[in-house]
Amino acid sequence: ELLDGKAEDVSEALLKQSTVVEVTITSKEQEITEFGDETIDLYLPVNAEQFESGKNYTVYQISGDGSAEKLTGKCMRRSGQLYITVTVSHLSTFVILPQAEVVELPFADVEGHWAFEAIEYAYRNGLLIGISDTAFAPDDVMDRAMLVTILYRMEGEPEVTAANPFTDVPVGTWYTDAVIWADANDIVNGVGNGRFAPTDNITREQMAVMLYRYAQYKNYERKAGANLSSYTDAADISTWASDAVEWANAEGLITGRTAATIAPGGTATRAEAAM
């Protein structure tokens, strides 16, 4: 009834399963619905049985005059509760459909790439975004902050309450919460002297260690490590990373850079991280 024929492409069954949220703000007994030229981000609570963190969902905003605007909201987890986030310029009633949208890749630089399916998966599940609206930059080097943020997004972006132990991780960046969360859960330790080095290029052995510690954090069953003696540069693997690299190779997460080399100190690209 709220949509009153304004969503003709939506089945009646789906509409019956939708979540309806009315958002109001009252100040001094007066309701506020407009914000001038400003916008605000809303977090609309939804049921975990119908929605999945990281996916996009259709939201209809129903205004007081009966008009309906179709929006796209992202599902995310905060403090154990799932929310659909939307950015709006006024408040009203919102109808959230419980069917995830199929997100088309907007990137012009991934068609035909060897990691296309992995990139598509990472993007559609909110693990990796582009460097711009139209570019993914699959062959750009991944930095340490990027990988930690992927793991944090995989975990549903839980609330961060721990203190920030790193002098080079400023407050309020896109990676701040991810780094603090990863440190608090022993997924990262930093590079020493109170530094995390968020913008340093991540090496393949550093990536292996972060993945290994994330698997420990999740209590995943882990295969025994692979024998890497066939790689001519196996002796170059740092002692602190040897178990992780052997495990990551056994799991197929990090394979040889060539048939003869594992390249532990080599950098990893965004495409490799997606894979």
Short mmCIF file of C-alpha atoms in Angstrom, two decimals, residues 26-127:
data_model
loop_
_atom_site.label_atom_id
_atom_site.label_comp_id
_atom_site.label_asym_id
_atom_site.label_seq_id
_atom_site.Cartn_x
_atom_site.Cartn_y
_atom_site.Cartn_z
CA THR A 26 11.94 15.63 16.93
CA SER A 27 13.48 18.71 18.51
CA LYS A 28 11.56 20.83 21.02
CA GLU A 29 8.36 18.99 20.05
CA GLN A 30 8.85 19.88 16.39
CA GLU A 31 9.49 17.23 13.77
CA ILE A 32 12.52 17.79 11.54
CA THR A 33 12.44 16.21 8.07
CA GLU A 34 14.59 18.47 5.86
CA PHE A 35 18.29 19.32 6.10
CA GLY A 36 18.61 22.06 3.49
CA ASP A 37 21.37 21.21 1.03
CA GLU A 38 22.94 18.68 3.40
CA THR A 39 22.61 14.89 3.43
CA ILE A 40 22.78 12.41 6.28
CA ASP A 41 23.66 8.72 6.45
CA LEU A 42 20.93 6.52 7.91
CA TYR A 43 21.37 3.05 9.39
CA LEU A 44 18.10 1.15 8.97
CA PRO A 45 17.95 -2.02 11.14
CA VAL A 46 17.09 -5.27 9.36
CA ASN A 47 16.71 -8.96 10.20
CA ALA A 48 19.81 -11.16 9.84
CA GLU A 49 17.64 -14.01 8.48
CA GLN A 50 16.73 -11.96 5.40
CA PHE A 51 19.84 -9.87 4.78
CA GLU A 52 23.56 -10.48 4.39
CA SER A 53 26.39 -8.13 5.28
CA GLY A 54 28.30 -6.72 2.32
CA LYS A 55 25.46 -7.01 -0.21
CA ASN A 56 23.38 -4.23 -1.78
CA TYR A 57 19.59 -4.02 -1.45
CA THR A 58 16.84 -1.93 -3.02
CA VAL A 59 15.28 0.68 -0.74
CA TYR A 60 12.21 2.75 -1.62
CA GLN A 61 11.91 6.07 0.19
CA ILE A 62 8.25 7.08 0.54
CA SER A 63 7.77 10.81 1.07
CA GLY A 64 4.83 12.49 2.75
CA ASP A 65 3.25 13.41 -0.59
CA GLY A 66 3.18 9.74 -1.59
CA SER A 67 6.06 9.91 -4.06
CA ALA A 68 8.60 7.07 -4.03
CA GLU A 69 12.32 7.25 -4.78
CA LYS A 70 14.31 4.10 -5.50
CA LEU A 71 17.65 3.94 -3.64
CA THR A 72 20.39 1.36 -3.22
CA GLY A 73 21.51 0.55 0.32
CA LYS A 74 24.52 -1.41 1.53
CA CYS A 75 24.11 -4.00 4.28
CA MET A 76 26.66 -3.82 7.09
CA ARG A 77 27.10 -5.11 10.62
CA ARG A 78 27.63 -2.79 13.60
CA SER A 79 27.79 -4.04 17.19
CA GLY A 80 26.20 -7.34 16.20
CA GLN A 81 23.19 -5.75 14.42
CA LEU A 82 22.67 -5.67 10.65
CA TYR A 83 21.81 -2.34 9.05
CA ILE A 84 21.08 -1.06 5.56
CA THR A 85 22.91 2.23 5.00
CA VAL A 86 21.46 4.93 2.75
CA THR A 87 22.32 8.58 2.21
CA VAL A 88 19.31 10.91 2.08
CA SER A 89 18.48 14.60 2.12
CA HIS A 90 15.20 14.24 4.02
CA LEU A 91 13.48 11.81 6.37
CA SER A 92 10.41 9.71 5.65
CA THR A 93 9.40 6.04 5.50
CA PHE A 94 11.67 3.41 3.93
CA VAL A 95 10.70 0.08 2.39
CA ILE A 96 13.64 -2.34 2.17
CA LEU A 97 13.36 -5.32 -0.17
CA PRO A 98 15.08 -8.51 1.09
CA GLN A 99 16.47 -9.54 -2.29
CA ALA A 100 20.12 -8.66 -2.91
CA GLU A 101 20.80 -6.64 -6.05
CA VAL A 102 23.06 -7.99 -8.76
CA VAL A 103 25.83 -5.42 -8.88
CA GLU A 104 27.31 -4.91 -12.33
CA LEU A 105 31.03 -4.26 -12.45
CA PRO A 106 31.56 -0.61 -13.40
CA PHE A 107 35.25 -1.06 -14.21
CA ALA A 108 36.68 -0.70 -17.70
CA ASP A 109 40.03 -2.29 -16.80
CA VAL A 110 39.07 -5.82 -15.70
CA GLU A 111 37.42 -7.37 -18.77
CA GLY A 112 39.52 -10.34 -19.87
CA HIS A 113 41.79 -10.11 -16.84
CA TRP A 114 43.03 -13.49 -15.51
CA ALA A 115 41.50 -12.65 -12.09
CA PHE A 116 38.17 -11.36 -13.40
CA GLU A 117 35.99 -13.83 -11.46
CA ALA A 118 37.89 -13.17 -8.23
CA ILE A 119 37.63 -9.40 -8.75
CA GLU A 120 33.90 -9.72 -9.44
CA TYR A 121 33.42 -11.79 -6.27
CA ALA A 122 35.43 -9.38 -4.10
CA TYR A 123 33.59 -6.34 -5.47
CA ARG A 124 30.08 -7.79 -5.24
CA ASN A 125 30.70 -8.90 -1.67
CA GLY A 126 32.02 -5.51 -0.61
CA LEU A 127 35.58 -6.73 0.06
#
